[in-house]
């Protein structure tokens, strides 16, 4: 039998989907007219390019999803049966049916802040043996969490059955916010402390909160909770994290840990307990922001016993992209996984499309950029926070209100839709619909934006916390201006971030700019000073109570800025105080808790000249008439607000973010999916190139848009890399003649992964055996002659070895329109294969 060689592909069709904003007009997850990647000269193709090399592969992907919080379940229960079914469909149905294709979700163990109240399943103090543990987890049943999870499981299972997707199922990550209060060390000096400390779920002792005497009980609690969920029919439990946000104790359910304490707990208690009772459950450490992920990975994995139990570390998005830290964490142990386990916009309220398209859109861009960069830097999955909140961003028993991809509005407070899809829902679809479990990340080179651009006024959004950072004369966000003062004002008026009224990307664009205000919104439980679109006094939280107006007083050494406060007759409590420099932890300005910052906060006004309340405006600290003239000049130009020592300047806490980037994955069906984002205010033209196929085309990405491109870039993934770097080469079937890579044809050779290319030739003994295999008849394994080379660089897969014949199998692969006979190495069984022309072009028996 002579095997035909596939000829080189001259082109491949690209399907693509777009979500974009042009002013107030939006395009939401809409399929576009396909275009073609072609070989040869690419007429008019620009130098900036997105180049995809599917021969270089990296981490294997687990999935996308959201969290079955108590708040999500409470809101889901408020929907009628149609609404409940629609939410499950919208998130968990097959993309072909309009769903997001979710497969990886999270659930709290015990209550979290997004609960109606704090609770556990064993509140009996001293119950070391957990004899009183509620094995019915009735509280979660009553809230609707179990029913919601079961509905999602059924949707994913139905999808798997209908699409013949073997192994597709929902996976649940479970995380505790706090052990029962009686298992924790006492906290001193907090509300309710009688003097000798108080054990509480909503606080934590330092440096760790779990009482060492109760480590065994807490480990057994995990096991009992898992067993109780399984008894309720939940069969999607996949992994646990040891603790949600172990570096923070912000006032809701929490428990502090150190890396060493967590590692010891896993090594001596949680690991052995779960290995004995639920051996299939994986364990992830950390589960907090990315600024310290590398240090935590090092601290957790250096305990070798604990390292054997850890699958990897989980991370949250709060505090910035921190991609360099993800890379460092990966380098600590490349065999461990990194999982994105929580992200959402949490600045105290929900922003709907009707509240302003730009602000609505920006939230989606920020979260989606986090997804993209996490995937680029080793994340194996990405989980959003609440699946569903109400129009206020809750319920949350401590008013830590957040946005979500879908909003419940059965009362019709915001319109006539009981379920509202946010822009972030559609952005998420660009990832979750087209990057599927089992996909491998491929190398994507972006020469469109080789350096991250500097922060500008257009990057300033509502809720940006203010802090003092080193003064930078070139900074575009350290300058402010005063609005025209009202009659009778000394100099006071709104203090505005310069340029925000004219910058299309800012939430203050054409709204008067972004004003400095004392945050009095729900959830601002400390005197945070932030930026928000300037109000006209009609909105109580944003100007209506005088929290956006400042009196500027000349004092020794500079100026004092005092908030104007509530006008006469306004309700809501007292608004008064002076702008103050305060040494604080990072969370005070929406950064990681482990950081130390100089925050801008409001404090009672102190005596004139106090350094923490004295500021240099444009560096002008002179006295008398000079300062009086300077004050008048301040009304006519922008200036900096510097500390008394002129070293630090007021600025919004804004992360420096990419404006254009892309990530790509090779899916199990053989398609490559590339997601590209542009947050610039202008469109970007580039060349889209497939390096393996040698094909390219000119394309463009509109301003504030995200595109997902898909095209066939090789045989199905199982046939290319399967598990643990399986290798495949085309083989002639007439006699034991080695087939060199050069003889395969460009179309096939171009699809070889680095691991495949490492095997330089394959000989097959016995034309009769080959013919029998191709015809579908059973046959004994032929002799395989494999010459191997090392491939131990990142992305090149393992060094190949000649396997025993019993571990080989025949596979028929559709390559360039021709069914090619191939040999797959490192397979456990041998058998004949069919040559079906379905979406999967091979069968392994």
PDB file of N, CA and C in Angstrom, residues 39 47 57 122-123 140 369 383 407 459 553 622 624 666 751 760 768 770 788:
ATOM      1  N   UNK A  39      -0.708  31.858   1.504  1.00  0.00           N
ATOM      2  CA  UNK A  39       0.741  31.755   1.364  1.00  0.00           C
ATOM      3  C   UNK A  39       1.216  32.789   0.352  1.00  0.00           C
ATOM      4  N   UNK A  47       3.987  45.720   9.086  1.00  0.00           N
ATOM      5  CA  UNK A  47       5.015  45.031   9.860  1.00  0.00           C
ATOM      6  C   UNK A  47       4.512  44.561  11.221  1.00  0.00           C
ATOM      7  N   UNK A  57       4.191  24.600  22.349  1.00  0.00           N
ATOM      8  CA  UNK A  57       3.034  24.498  23.232  1.00  0.00           C
ATOM      9  C   UNK A  57       3.461  24.563  24.688  1.00  0.00           C
ATOM     10  N   UNK A 122     -20.696  23.669  61.821  1.00  0.00           N
ATOM     11  CA  UNK A 122     -20.453  23.136  63.157  1.00  0.00           C
ATOM     12  C   UNK A 122     -20.038  24.294  64.061  1.00  0.00           C
ATOM     13  N   UNK A 123     -20.993  24.837  64.783  1.00  0.00           N
ATOM     14  CA  UNK A 123     -20.724  25.957  65.672  1.00  0.00           C
ATOM     15  C   UNK A 123     -20.647  25.536  67.133  1.00  0.00           C
ATOM     16  N   UNK A 140     -26.781  25.610  52.943  1.00  0.00           N
ATOM     17  CA  UNK A 140     -26.520  25.779  51.515  1.00  0.00           C
ATOM     18  C   UNK A 140     -27.697  25.308  50.677  1.00  0.00           C
ATOM     19  N   UNK A 369      -8.621  41.796  30.181  1.00  0.00           N
ATOM     20  CA  UNK A 369      -7.171  41.902  30.063  1.00  0.00           C
ATOM     21  C   UNK A 369      -6.488  41.020  31.102  1.00  0.00           C
ATOM     22  N   UNK A 383     -11.465  31.732  36.852  1.00  0.00           N
ATOM     23  CA  UNK A 383     -12.794  31.706  37.458  1.00  0.00           C
ATOM     24  C   UNK A 383     -13.192  33.112  37.882  1.00  0.00           C
ATOM     25  N   UNK A 407     -26.796  40.344  36.024  1.00  0.00           N
ATOM     26  CA  UNK A 407     -27.442  41.082  37.116  1.00  0.00           C
ATOM     27  C   UNK A 407     -28.908  40.663  37.205  1.00  0.00           C
ATOM     28  N   UNK A 459      -6.917  56.875  31.041  1.00  0.00           N
ATOM     29  CA  UNK A 459      -6.945  55.652  31.840  1.00  0.00           C
ATOM     30  C   UNK A 459      -7.616  55.862  33.197  1.00  0.00           C
ATOM     31  N   UNK A 553      -6.852  76.511  51.824  1.00  0.00           N
ATOM     32  CA  UNK A 553      -6.431  77.532  52.780  1.00  0.00           C
ATOM     33  C   UNK A 553      -4.909  77.665  52.773  1.00  0.00           C
ATOM     34  N   UNK A 622       5.834  79.415  48.863  1.00  0.00           N
ATOM     35  CA  UNK A 622       6.202  80.749  49.351  1.00  0.00           C
ATOM     36  C   UNK A 622       5.025  81.384  50.084  1.00  0.00           C
ATOM     37  N   UNK A 624       2.888  85.003  51.874  1.00  0.00           N
ATOM     38  CA  UNK A 624       2.463  86.376  51.615  1.00  0.00           C
ATOM     39  C   UNK A 624       1.824  86.582  50.268  1.00  0.00           C
ATOM     40  N   UNK A 666      -4.185  25.889  21.093  1.00  0.00           N
ATOM     41  CA  UNK A 666      -4.478  24.834  20.131  1.00  0.00           C
ATOM     42  C   UNK A 666      -5.490  23.909  20.781  1.00  0.00           C
ATOM     43  N   UNK A 751       2.975  21.051  10.384  1.00  0.00           N
ATOM     44  CA  UNK A 751       2.118  20.895  11.552  1.00  0.00           C
ATOM     45  C   UNK A 751       2.801  20.111  12.657  1.00  0.00           C
ATOM     46  N   UNK A 760      13.055  11.681  14.197  1.00  0.00           N
ATOM     47  CA  UNK A 760      13.435  12.009  12.827  1.00  0.00           C
ATOM     48  C   UNK A 760      12.973  10.975  11.813  1.00  0.00           C
ATOM     49  N   UNK A 768       1.692  -5.741   5.097  1.00  0.00           N
ATOM     50  CA  UNK A 768       0.416  -6.413   5.352  1.00  0.00           C
ATOM     51  C   UNK A 768      -0.202  -5.914   6.644  1.00  0.00           C
ATOM     52  N   UNK A 770       0.242  -3.005   7.969  1.00  0.00           N
ATOM     53  CA  UNK A 770      -0.227  -1.650   7.738  1.00  0.00           C
ATOM     54  C   UNK A 770      -1.540  -1.647   6.987  1.00  0.00           C
ATOM     55  N   UNK A 788      15.649   9.077  17.981  1.00  0.00           N
ATOM     56  CA  UNK A 788      15.196  10.186  18.803  1.00  0.00           C
ATOM     57  C   UNK A 788      16.298  11.186  19.066  1.00  0.00           C
TER      58      UNK A 788
END
